[in-house]
Coordinates of C-alpha atoms in Angstrom, one line a residue:
Chain L
M147 CA -24.9 29.4 -11.9
G148 CA -26.3 26.0 -12.1
Q149 CA -23.2 24.7 -13.7
E150 CA -21.1 22.1 -11.9
A151 CA -18.1 23.3 -9.9
P152 CA -14.7 22.6 -11.5
T153 CA -12.8 19.5 -10.3
L154 CA -9.3 19.2 -9.0
Y155 CA -7.9 15.7 -9.8
I156 CA -5.0 14.6 -7.7
V157 CA -3.4 12.0 -9.9
G158 CA -1.0 9.3 -8.9
L159 CA 1.5 8.4 -11.6
G160 CA 2.9 5.3 -10.0
L161 CA 6.6 4.5 -9.8
S162 CA 7.5 4.5 -13.5
P163 CA 5.9 5.3 -16.8
A164 CA 4.9 1.6 -17.1
N165 CA 2.7 2.1 -13.9
I166 CA 0.5 4.8 -15.5
T167 CA -3.1 3.6 -15.3
A168 CA -5.8 3.9 -18.0
E169 CA -7.7 6.4 -15.7
A170 CA -4.6 8.6 -15.1
L171 CA -3.9 8.7 -18.8
E172 CA -7.4 9.8 -19.6
V173 CA -7.3 12.6 -17.0
I174 CA -3.9 13.8 -18.1
R175 CA -5.1 14.0 -21.7
S176 CA -8.5 15.6 -21.1
V177 CA -8.2 18.0 -18.2
D178 CA -7.8 21.8 -18.9
V179 CA -4.6 22.4 -17.1
V180 CA -2.0 19.9 -15.8
F181 CA 0.4 20.5 -13.0
L182 CA 3.2 18.2 -11.8
E183 CA 5.1 18.2 -8.6
M184 CA 8.3 16.2 -8.1
Y185 CA 9.6 17.3 -4.7
T186 CA 7.6 15.2 -2.2
S187 CA 8.7 12.2 -4.2
K188 CA 10.7 12.3 -7.4
G189 CA 10.7 10.2 -10.5
P190 CA 13.9 9.8 -12.5
A191 CA 14.3 12.2 -15.5
E192 CA 12.8 9.7 -18.0
F193 CA 9.5 10.0 -16.2
M194 CA 9.3 13.7 -17.0
D195 CA 10.2 13.1 -20.6
Q196 CA 7.4 10.6 -20.9
L197 CA 4.9 13.0 -19.3
R198 CA 5.9 15.8 -21.6
S199 CA 5.3 13.6 -24.6
I200 CA 1.7 13.0 -23.4
R201 CA 1.1 16.6 -22.4
G202 CA 3.5 19.2 -23.7
D203 CA 1.9 22.1 -21.8
L204 CA 2.5 20.5 -18.4
I205 CA 3.4 23.0 -15.7
Q206 CA 5.9 21.9 -13.0
V207 CA 5.3 23.4 -9.6
S208 CA 7.7 23.8 -6.7
R209 CA 7.4 23.4 -2.9
R210 CA 7.2 27.2 -2.8
D211 CA 4.2 27.2 -5.2
L212 CA 2.2 24.6 -3.2
E213 CA 3.2 25.3 0.4
D214 CA 4.3 28.9 0.8
M215 CA 1.8 30.2 -1.8
N216 CA -1.0 27.9 -0.7
S217 CA -1.4 26.4 -4.2
E218 CA -2.8 29.6 -5.5
I219 CA -1.5 28.8 -9.0
I220 CA -3.8 25.8 -9.0
M221 CA -6.7 27.5 -7.3
R222 CA -6.7 30.3 -9.9
V223 CA -7.4 27.7 -12.6
L224 CA -10.3 26.3 -10.7
E225 CA -11.7 29.7 -9.9
G226 CA -11.5 30.5 -13.6
G227 CA -14.0 27.6 -14.1
R228 CA -11.5 25.1 -15.5
N229 CA -10.6 21.7 -14.3
A230 CA -7.1 21.0 -13.1
A231 CA -4.9 18.0 -12.4
L232 CA -2.0 17.8 -10.0
L233 CA 0.3 14.9 -10.9
V234 CA 2.3 13.2 -8.2
I235 CA 4.8 10.3 -8.2
G236 CA 3.5 7.1 -6.6
D237 CA 0.0 7.1 -5.0
P238 CA -1.2 10.5 -3.9
M239 CA -1.5 11.5 -0.2
I240 CA 1.5 9.8 1.2
A241 CA 2.7 13.4 1.5
T242 CA 0.6 15.7 3.8
T243 CA 1.0 18.4 1.1
H244 CA -1.6 16.6 -1.1
A245 CA -4.1 16.3 1.6
V246 CA -3.7 20.0 2.4
I247 CA -4.4 21.0 -1.3
A248 CA -7.5 18.8 -1.3
V249 CA -8.8 20.5 1.8
I250 CA -8.1 24.0 0.4
A251 CA -9.9 23.1 -2.9
K252 CA -12.9 21.5 -1.2
R253 CA -13.3 24.5 1.2
R254 CA -13.5 26.8 -1.8
G255 CA -16.3 24.7 -3.2
F256 CA -14.5 22.7 -5.9
N257 CA -14.8 19.0 -6.4
V258 CA -11.8 16.8 -5.5
R259 CA -11.0 13.4 -7.0
V260 CA -8.0 11.3 -6.0
I261 CA -6.8 9.0 -8.8
N262 CA -4.9 6.1 -7.3
S263 CA -1.8 4.4 -8.7
V264 CA 1.0 2.1 -7.6
S265 CA 2.5 3.1 -4.2
I266 CA 6.0 2.3 -3.2
V267 CA 4.6 1.0 0.1
C268 CA 2.5 -1.7 -1.4
A269 CA 4.7 -2.3 -4.4
V270 CA 7.8 -3.1 -2.3
L271 CA 5.8 -5.5 -0.1
S272 CA 4.5 -7.3 -3.2
Q273 CA 8.0 -7.6 -4.8
L274 CA 9.4 -9.0 -1.6
G275 CA 6.5 -11.5 -1.0
L276 CA 5.9 -10.0 2.5
S277 CA 2.4 -10.0 4.0
P278 CA 0.6 -6.7 4.7
Y279 CA -0.9 -8.5 7.7
K280 CA 2.4 -8.0 9.4
L281 CA 3.3 -4.6 8.1
G282 CA 4.1 -2.1 10.9
P283 CA 4.1 1.7 10.4
V284 CA 6.3 3.0 7.6
A285 CA 9.2 5.3 8.4
T286 CA 11.5 7.6 6.5
I287 CA 15.2 7.9 7.2
T288 CA 16.0 11.6 7.0
Y289 CA 19.2 13.5 6.6
P290 CA 20.2 15.5 9.8
R291 CA 18.5 18.9 9.8
M292 CA 20.6 21.7 11.3
G293 CA 22.9 19.1 12.6
V294 CA 20.2 17.1 14.4
L295 CA 19.6 13.5 13.4
S296 CA 15.9 12.5 13.8
M297 CA 15.6 9.2 15.8
R298 CA 12.0 8.7 14.5
A299 CA 12.9 5.9 12.0
Y300 CA 14.9 4.0 14.7
E301 CA 12.0 4.3 17.2
V302 CA 9.5 3.0 14.6
L303 CA 11.8 0.1 13.7
S304 CA 12.3 -0.8 17.3
D305 CA 8.6 -0.7 18.0
N306 CA 7.9 -2.9 14.9
L307 CA 10.7 -5.4 15.6
I308 CA 9.6 -6.2 19.2
R309 CA 6.1 -7.0 17.7
G310 CA 7.6 -9.1 14.9
L311 CA 6.3 -6.6 12.3
H312 CA 7.9 -5.7 8.9
T313 CA 9.3 -2.2 8.5
I314 CA 9.5 -0.3 5.2
L315 CA 12.2 2.4 5.4
L316 CA 11.7 5.1 2.8
L317 CA 14.8 7.3 2.1
D318 CA 15.0 11.1 2.1
I319 CA 15.3 13.4 -0.9
K320 CA 17.9 16.2 -0.7
D321 CA 16.9 19.8 -1.5
D322 CA 18.8 19.5 -4.8
G323 CA 16.4 16.7 -5.7
S324 CA 19.0 13.8 -5.4
F325 CA 18.0 10.7 -3.5
M326 CA 19.6 9.2 -0.4
S327 CA 21.3 5.9 -1.2
A328 CA 21.0 2.7 0.7
S329 CA 24.7 3.1 2.0
E330 CA 24.0 6.6 3.3
A331 CA 20.8 5.3 5.0
V332 CA 22.7 2.4 6.7
E333 CA 25.4 4.9 8.0
L334 CA 22.5 6.9 9.5
L335 CA 20.9 3.8 11.0
K336 CA 24.3 2.9 12.6
K337 CA 24.5 6.4 14.1
M338 CA 21.0 6.1 15.5
E339 CA 22.1 2.8 17.1
D340 CA 25.1 4.6 18.7
N341 CA 22.6 7.1 20.1
G342 CA 19.7 4.8 21.0
K343 CA 21.7 1.7 22.1
L344 CA 18.7 -0.7 21.8
G345 CA 20.8 -3.3 20.0
I346 CA 18.4 -3.5 17.1
I347 CA 20.8 -2.5 14.3
S348 CA 22.5 -5.9 14.5
K349 CA 24.6 -8.0 12.1
D350 CA 22.0 -10.8 12.6
L351 CA 19.3 -8.8 10.8
A352 CA 18.3 -9.8 7.3
V353 CA 18.1 -6.4 5.4
V354 CA 16.4 -6.2 2.0
Y355 CA 17.9 -3.6 -0.3
A356 CA 15.7 -2.6 -3.2
A357 CA 16.4 -0.2 -6.1
R358 CA 14.1 1.3 -8.7
I359 CA 11.0 -0.7 -7.8
G360 CA 8.6 -0.6 -10.7
W361 CA 11.3 0.0 -13.3
G362 CA 12.6 -2.5 -15.9
N363 CA 16.0 -2.5 -14.1
Q364 CA 14.6 -3.0 -10.6
S365 CA 17.1 -4.7 -8.3
I366 CA 16.5 -6.5 -5.0
K367 CA 19.1 -8.1 -2.8
V368 CA 18.9 -9.6 0.7
S369 CA 22.0 -9.0 2.8
T370 CA 23.0 -7.6 6.2
I371 CA 23.6 -4.2 7.7
E372 CA 27.4 -4.8 7.5
D373 CA 27.4 -5.6 3.8
V374 CA 25.4 -3.2 1.7
P375 CA 25.2 -4.8 -1.8
N376 CA 25.5 -3.0 -5.1
I377 CA 22.0 -2.5 -6.3
G378 CA 22.8 0.2 -8.8
E379 CA 21.2 3.7 -9.2
T380 CA 18.7 5.3 -6.8
P381 CA 15.8 5.5 -5.8
H382 CA 16.5 2.9 -3.1
T383 CA 14.2 1.5 -0.4
I384 CA 15.2 -0.6 2.6
V385 CA 13.0 -3.2 4.2
I386 CA 13.7 -4.9 7.5
P387 CA 11.4 -7.9 7.9
G388 CA 9.9 -9.0 11.2
L389 CA 9.0 -12.6 11.9
L390 CA 8.7 -14.5 8.6
N391 CA 6.2 -17.2 8.0
P392 CA 7.3 -20.3 6.0
V393 CA 6.1 -18.9 2.7
E394 CA 7.8 -15.5 3.3
Q395 CA 11.0 -17.3 4.1
E396 CA 10.8 -19.5 1.0
Y397 CA 10.1 -16.4 -1.1
L398 CA 13.2 -14.6 0.2
V399 CA 15.4 -17.6 -0.3
N400 CA 14.1 -19.1 -3.6
V401 CA 12.8 -16.0 -5.4
L402 CA 15.1 -13.3 -4.1
G403 CA 18.2 -15.4 -3.5
A404 CA 18.6 -14.8 0.3
D405 CA 21.1 -16.9 2.2
E406 CA 19.2 -19.6 4.2
E407 CA 21.7 -19.3 7.1
L408 CA 21.1 -15.5 7.3
I409 CA 17.3 -16.1 7.4
R410 CA 17.8 -18.6 10.3
R411 CA 19.9 -16.0 12.2
H412 CA 17.4 -13.3 11.4
M413 CA 14.5 -15.4 12.8
A414 CA 16.4 -16.2 16.0
F415 CA 17.2 -12.5 16.4
I416 CA 13.6 -11.3 15.9
N417 CA 12.3 -14.1 18.2
K418 CA 14.7 -12.8 20.9
M419 CA 13.5 -9.2 20.3
V420 CA 9.8 -10.2 20.5
K421 CA 10.5 -12.1 23.8
R422 CA 12.5 -9.2 25.2
G423 CA 9.7 -6.7 24.5
P424 CA 9.9 -2.9 25.0
L425 CA 13.1 -1.7 26.8
V426 CA 11.6 1.7 27.8
Chain J
M90 CA 19.6 -25.3 -24.6
G91 CA 21.0 -21.9 -24.4
Q92 CA 17.6 -20.3 -24.8
E93 CA 16.2 -18.3 -21.9
A94 CA 13.9 -19.9 -19.5
P95 CA 10.2 -19.0 -19.8
T96 CA 8.8 -16.3 -17.6
L97 CA 5.8 -16.4 -15.2
Y98 CA 4.3 -12.9 -14.9
I99 CA 2.1 -12.4 -11.8
V100 CA 0.1 -9.4 -12.9
G101 CA -1.8 -7.1 -10.6
L102 CA -4.9 -5.6 -12.3
G103 CA -5.8 -3.0 -9.7
L104 CA -9.2 -2.5 -8.3
S105 CA -11.1 -1.7 -11.5
P106 CA -10.5 -1.7 -15.2
A107 CA -9.6 2.0 -14.9
N108 CA -6.6 0.9 -12.7
I109 CA -5.0 -1.3 -15.4
T110 CA -1.4 -0.1 -16.0
A111 CA 0.4 0.3 -19.3
E112 CA 2.7 -2.5 -18.2
A113 CA -0.1 -4.9 -17.3
L114 CA -1.8 -4.2 -20.6
E115 CA 1.3 -5.0 -22.5
V116 CA 1.9 -8.3 -20.7
I117 CA -1.8 -9.3 -21.1
R118 CA -1.6 -8.6 -24.8
S119 CA 1.8 -10.2 -25.6
V120 CA 2.2 -13.3 -23.3
D121 CA 1.5 -16.8 -24.7
V122 CA -1.1 -17.9 -22.2
V123 CA -3.1 -15.8 -19.8
F124 CA -4.7 -17.2 -16.6
L125 CA -7.0 -15.3 -14.2
E126 CA -7.9 -16.1 -10.6
M127 CA -10.8 -14.3 -8.8
Y128 CA -11.1 -16.2 -5.6
T129 CA -8.4 -14.6 -3.3
S130 CA -9.9 -11.3 -4.3
K131 CA -12.7 -10.7 -6.6
G132 CA -13.6 -8.0 -9.1
P133 CA -17.1 -7.2 -10.0
A134 CA -18.4 -8.9 -13.2
E135 CA -17.6 -5.9 -15.4
F136 CA -13.9 -6.5 -14.7
M137 CA -14.1 -9.9 -16.3
D138 CA -15.9 -8.6 -19.4
Q139 CA -13.3 -5.9 -19.9
L140 CA -10.5 -8.5 -19.6
R141 CA -12.2 -10.8 -22.1
S142 CA -12.4 -8.0 -24.5
I143 CA -8.6 -7.6 -24.3
R144 CA -7.8 -11.3 -24.3
G145 CA -10.6 -13.6 -25.5
D146 CA -8.6 -16.8 -24.7
L147 CA -8.2 -16.0 -21.0
I148 CA -8.4 -19.1 -18.8
Q149 CA -10.0 -18.7 -15.4
V150 CA -8.5 -20.9 -12.7
S151 CA -10.0 -22.0 -9.4
R152 CA -8.7 -22.4 -5.9
R153 CA -8.5 -26.1 -6.7
D154 CA -6.3 -25.5 -9.8
L155 CA -3.8 -23.4 -7.9
E156 CA -3.8 -24.8 -4.4
D157 CA -4.9 -28.5 -4.5
M158 CA -3.2 -29.1 -7.9
N159 CA -0.1 -27.0 -7.1
S160 CA -0.7 -24.8 -10.1
E161 CA 0.2 -27.6 -12.5
I162 CA -2.0 -26.0 -15.2
I163 CA 0.3 -23.0 -15.2
M164 CA 3.6 -25.0 -14.8
R165 CA 2.7 -27.1 -17.8
V166 CA 2.7 -24.0 -20.0
L167 CA 6.1 -22.9 -18.7
E168 CA 7.5 -26.4 -19.1
G169 CA 6.3 -26.3 -22.7
G170 CA 8.6 -23.4 -23.2
R171 CA 5.9 -20.7 -23.3
N172 CA 5.5 -17.6 -21.1
A173 CA 2.5 -17.4 -18.9
A174 CA 0.7 -14.6 -17.0
L175 CA -1.5 -15.1 -13.9
L176 CA -3.8 -12.1 -13.5
V177 CA -5.0 -11.2 -10.0
I178 CA -7.2 -8.4 -8.7
G179 CA -5.4 -5.6 -6.8
D180 CA -1.7 -5.8 -6.2
P181 CA -0.3 -9.4 -6.3
M182 CA 1.1 -11.2 -3.2
I183 CA -1.4 -9.9 -0.6
A184 CA -2.6 -13.5 -0.8
T185 CA -0.1 -16.2 0.2
T186 CA -1.2 -18.2 -2.8
H187 CA 0.6 -15.9 -5.2
A188 CA 3.9 -16.1 -3.3
V189 CA 3.6 -19.9 -3.2
I190 CA 3.2 -20.0 -7.0
A191 CA 6.2 -17.8 -7.5
V192 CA 8.3 -20.1 -5.3
I193 CA 7.1 -23.2 -7.2
A194 CA 7.9 -21.6 -10.6
K195 CA 11.3 -20.3 -9.5
R196 CA 12.3 -23.7 -8.0
R197 CA 11.6 -25.3 -11.4
G198 CA 14.0 -22.9 -13.0
F199 CA 11.5 -20.4 -14.5
N200 CA 11.8 -16.6 -14.3
V201 CA 9.2 -14.8 -12.2
R202 CA 8.2 -11.2 -12.6
V203 CA 5.6 -9.4 -10.4
I204 CA 3.8 -6.6 -12.1
N205 CA 2.4 -4.2 -9.5
S206 CA -0.9 -2.4 -9.6
V207 CA -3.2 -0.4 -7.3
S208 CA -3.7 -2.2 -4.0
I209 CA -6.8 -1.7 -1.8
V210 CA -4.4 -1.2 1.2
C211 CA -2.7 1.9 -0.2
A212 CA -5.7 3.1 -2.3
V213 CA -8.1 3.3 0.7
L214 CA -5.5 5.2 2.7
S215 CA -5.0 7.7 -0.1
Q216 CA -8.8 8.2 -0.6
L217 CA -9.2 8.8 3.2
G218 CA -6.2 11.2 3.4
L219 CA -4.6 9.0 6.2
S220 CA -0.9 8.8 6.6
P221 CA 1.0 5.5 6.0
Y222 CA 3.3 6.6 8.8
K223 CA 0.6 5.6 11.3
L224 CA -0.8 2.6 9.5
G225 CA -0.8 -0.5 11.8
P226 CA -1.1 -4.1 10.5
V227 CA -4.0 -4.8 8.2
A228 CA -6.6 -7.3 9.3
T229 CA -9.5 -9.3 7.6
I230 CA -12.8 -9.8 9.2
T231 CA -13.7 -13.4 8.4
Y232 CA -17.0 -15.3 8.6
P233 CA -17.2 -17.8 11.4
R234 CA -15.7 -21.1 10.2
M235 CA -17.3 -24.3 11.5
G236 CA -19.1 -22.1 14.0
V237 CA -16.0 -20.5 15.4
L238 CA -15.5 -16.7 15.0
S239 CA -11.8 -15.7 14.7
M240 CA -10.8 -12.9 17.1
R241 CA -7.8 -12.0 15.0
A242 CA -9.2 -8.8 13.5
Y243 CA -10.3 -7.6 17.0
E244 CA -6.8 -8.3 18.5
V245 CA -5.1 -6.5 15.7
L246 CA -7.5 -3.5 16.1
S247 CA -7.0 -3.4 19.8
D248 CA -3.2 -3.5 19.4
N249 CA -3.3 -0.7 16.8
L250 CA -5.7 1.5 18.8
I251 CA -3.6 1.5 22.0
R252 CA -0.7 2.7 19.8
G253 CA -2.8 5.3 18.1
L254 CA -2.4 3.6 14.7
H255 CA -4.9 3.4 11.8
T256 CA -6.5 0.0 11.0
I257 CA -7.7 -1.2 7.6
L258 CA -10.3 -4.0 7.9
L259 CA -10.7 -6.0 4.8
L260 CA -13.9 -8.1 4.5
D261 CA -14.1 -11.8 3.7
I262 CA -15.4 -13.3 0.5
K263 CA -17.9 -16.2 0.7
D264 CA -17.2 -19.5 -1.0
D265 CA -20.0 -18.6 -3.5
G266 CA -17.9 -15.5 -4.4
S267 CA -20.1 -12.9 -2.7
F268 CA -18.6 -10.2 -0.6
M269 CA -19.2 -9.5 3.1
S270 CA -21.0 -6.2 3.6
A271 CA -20.1 -3.5 6.0
S272 CA -23.2 -4.2 8.1
E273 CA -22.3 -7.9 8.4
A274 CA -18.7 -6.9 9.4
V275 CA -20.1 -4.5 12.1
E276 CA -22.3 -7.3 13.5
L277 CA -19.2 -9.6 13.7
L278 CA -17.1 -6.8 15.4
K279 CA -19.9 -6.4 18.0
K280 CA -19.8 -10.2 18.6
M281 CA -16.0 -10.0 19.0
E282 CA -16.5 -7.2 21.6
D283 CA -19.0 -9.4 23.5
N284 CA -16.3 -12.1 23.6
G285 CA -13.2 -9.9 24.1
K286 CA -14.7 -7.2 26.3
L287 CA -11.8 -4.7 25.8
G288 CA -14.3 -1.9 25.2
I289 CA -12.7 -1.0 21.9
I290 CA -15.9 -1.3 19.7
S291 CA -17.4 1.9 21.2
K292 CA -20.0 4.4 20.0
D293 CA -17.3 7.0 20.3
L294 CA -15.2 5.6 17.4
A295 CA -15.2 7.3 14.1
V296 CA -15.6 4.5 11.6
V297 CA -15.0 5.0 7.9
Y298 CA -17.1 3.0 5.5
A299 CA -15.9 2.7 2.0
A300 CA -17.4 1.0 -1.1
R301 CA -16.0 0.2 -4.5
I302 CA -12.7 2.0 -4.0
G303 CA -11.2 2.7 -7.5
W304 CA -14.6 2.5 -9.3
G305 CA -16.4 5.5 -10.7
N306 CA -19.2 5.0 -8.2
Q307 CA -16.9 4.8 -5.2
S308 CA -18.6 5.9 -1.9
I309 CA -17.0 6.9 1.4
K310 CA -18.9 7.9 4.6
V311 CA -17.6 8.6 8.1
S312 CA -20.0 7.4 10.8
T313 CA -20.1 5.3 13.9
I314 CA -20.4 1.6 14.7
E315 CA -24.0 2.2 15.8
D316 CA -25.0 3.8 12.5
V317 CA -23.8 1.9 9.4
P318 CA -24.5 4.3 6.5
N319 CA -25.8 3.3 3.1
I320 CA -22.8 3.1 0.8
G321 CA -24.3 1.0 -1.9
E322 CA -23.0 -2.2 -3.4
T323 CA -20.0 -4.2 -2.3
P324 CA -17.0 -4.6 -2.2
H325 CA -16.8 -2.7 1.1
T326 CA -13.8 -1.8 3.3
I327 CA -13.9 -0.5 6.8
V328 CA -11.2 1.8 8.3
I329 CA -10.9 2.7 11.9
P330 CA -8.5 5.6 12.3
G331 CA -6.1 6.0 15.2
L332 CA -4.9 9.4 16.4
L333 CA -5.5 11.9 13.7
N334 CA -3.1 14.8 13.0
P335 CA -4.7 18.2 12.2
V336 CA -4.5 17.6 8.4
E337 CA -6.1 14.2 8.7
Q338 CA -8.9 15.6 10.8
E339 CA -9.5 18.4 8.3
Y340 CA -9.5 15.9 5.4
L341 CA -12.1 13.7 7.1
V342 CA -14.3 16.8 7.9
N343 CA -13.9 18.9 4.8
V344 CA -13.3 16.4 2.0
L345 CA -15.3 13.4 3.3
G346 CA -18.0 15.3 5.3
A347 CA -17.3 13.8 8.7
D348 CA -19.1 15.4 11.7
E349 CA -16.7 17.6 13.6
E350 CA -18.2 16.6 17.0
L351 CA -17.7 12.9 16.1
I352 CA -14.0 13.5 15.3
R353 CA -13.6 15.3 18.7
R354 CA -15.2 12.3 20.5
H355 CA -13.0 9.9 18.5
M356 CA -9.8 11.8 19.4
A357 CA -10.8 11.8 23.1
F358 CA -11.5 8.0 22.9
I359 CA -8.3 7.1 21.2
N360 CA -6.2 9.3 23.6
K361 CA -7.8 7.4 26.4
M362 CA -6.9 4.0 24.8
V363 CA -3.3 5.1 24.2
K364 CA -3.0 6.2 27.8
R365 CA -4.6 3.0 29.1
G366 CA -2.2 0.8 27.1
P367 CA -2.4 -3.0 26.8
L368 CA -5.0 -4.7 29.1
V369 CA -3.4 -8.1 28.9

């Protein structure tokens, strides 16, 4: 009685060990028990090695632990009067899972603190020189589930393009923990076009293919939907720009090596989309 | 000849000294010359003290240095064969200025590397438990310039609300370096409503007021446009949610202390907006 309730820290790790913040490091070092989940988003294996070198007693938790078992493994630590940290790749909360855990902990009377880090959403925009003032909703391209291909990413992309907005397409993670590649994602986008027939997956689009954002061997190439460039190992991210202002165009051409003619075709295509407006 | 071209590092510092990443620290410590700009975004004074303790020979640059003088002060360092870093608050590139500098450096044959950090855009979403899958374009509420109040933020908000999307409203910085407060921003939103008359700045909106995101004394309160809560010192950020899924609603109520009745009114209001669709 009278003592302060234990705290659950939900700690973003960023995209690579180089992204770990001073604050995250302090929490990882000082908190009583440290959990790590790598299924809503996944870091390459080197990430885990680095974390284990900071905190050897790290406990990795599964989807089953957090979702099916209502995070009891974490709640038991808090109920025992100790502080706990749940480490997640990127910035916390992109996954609904993290918000659910925060709600459970708070309802049981514990403190909750979210420690921010580098998010793929903001990091990829920065690396591409694209403005957040024209960022539309983010979408994830998912593998077909039980034979059904979700059209969600296609709908979001269409909605963004006719408004001239940029679209960040995150790529799914398989149950075995492997990442969807840009080539697989493009195949799925083409299937969505076959189904949706809005004419948005066009050879005139400038498509930005990014790999390992935040890592030393990050790779970014601007190409088309017909020509998926070699960007090396996953994780991959695809960005389809909307209308580009002059500085955004210069950045893509001069800093990222985009073909000027492709950028001109892209602008003409997006302008046509914006004029056409919603088809449905 | 034969030696590698110098590199310009554009380094995000995050929102507070606690956000500084391992990678940023390494660049700040090892690069030949370090520049800092605090006019596109500004850190509280403690930030500067912290940076000076890491790097005493830090050179602060002004808007005049970077924009009117085409960043010559930085280019001269690179042309002299030395590496340079430009430190910026948050994640680089949100300001067009940083993209322009990258383009200038690249055109002159230098390497450019962008070092990501915590961005207010992603950090505020995480702290509020809101999904990036429903984030609409970001807007900035600006002070009237030469007596003219820009309606841009109002238009973006309107466009987002009728799509059920969340809106992050960043607040302007005065020429003297002081931040716009949430109360000033709300007064400007009300003036925009008087001009625009779309009925979107309503007492039924749930408005999230956030202060000093990323700092130890961060404060977040959910209230209405009629009742601006005391959230302490600037910097402030305002978020107007769109349609909230059940987890987002629970997060606002249980973790951030929002009034349940207000969330119900908000949902009814947004649903009405979404059904109504564009007025123009």
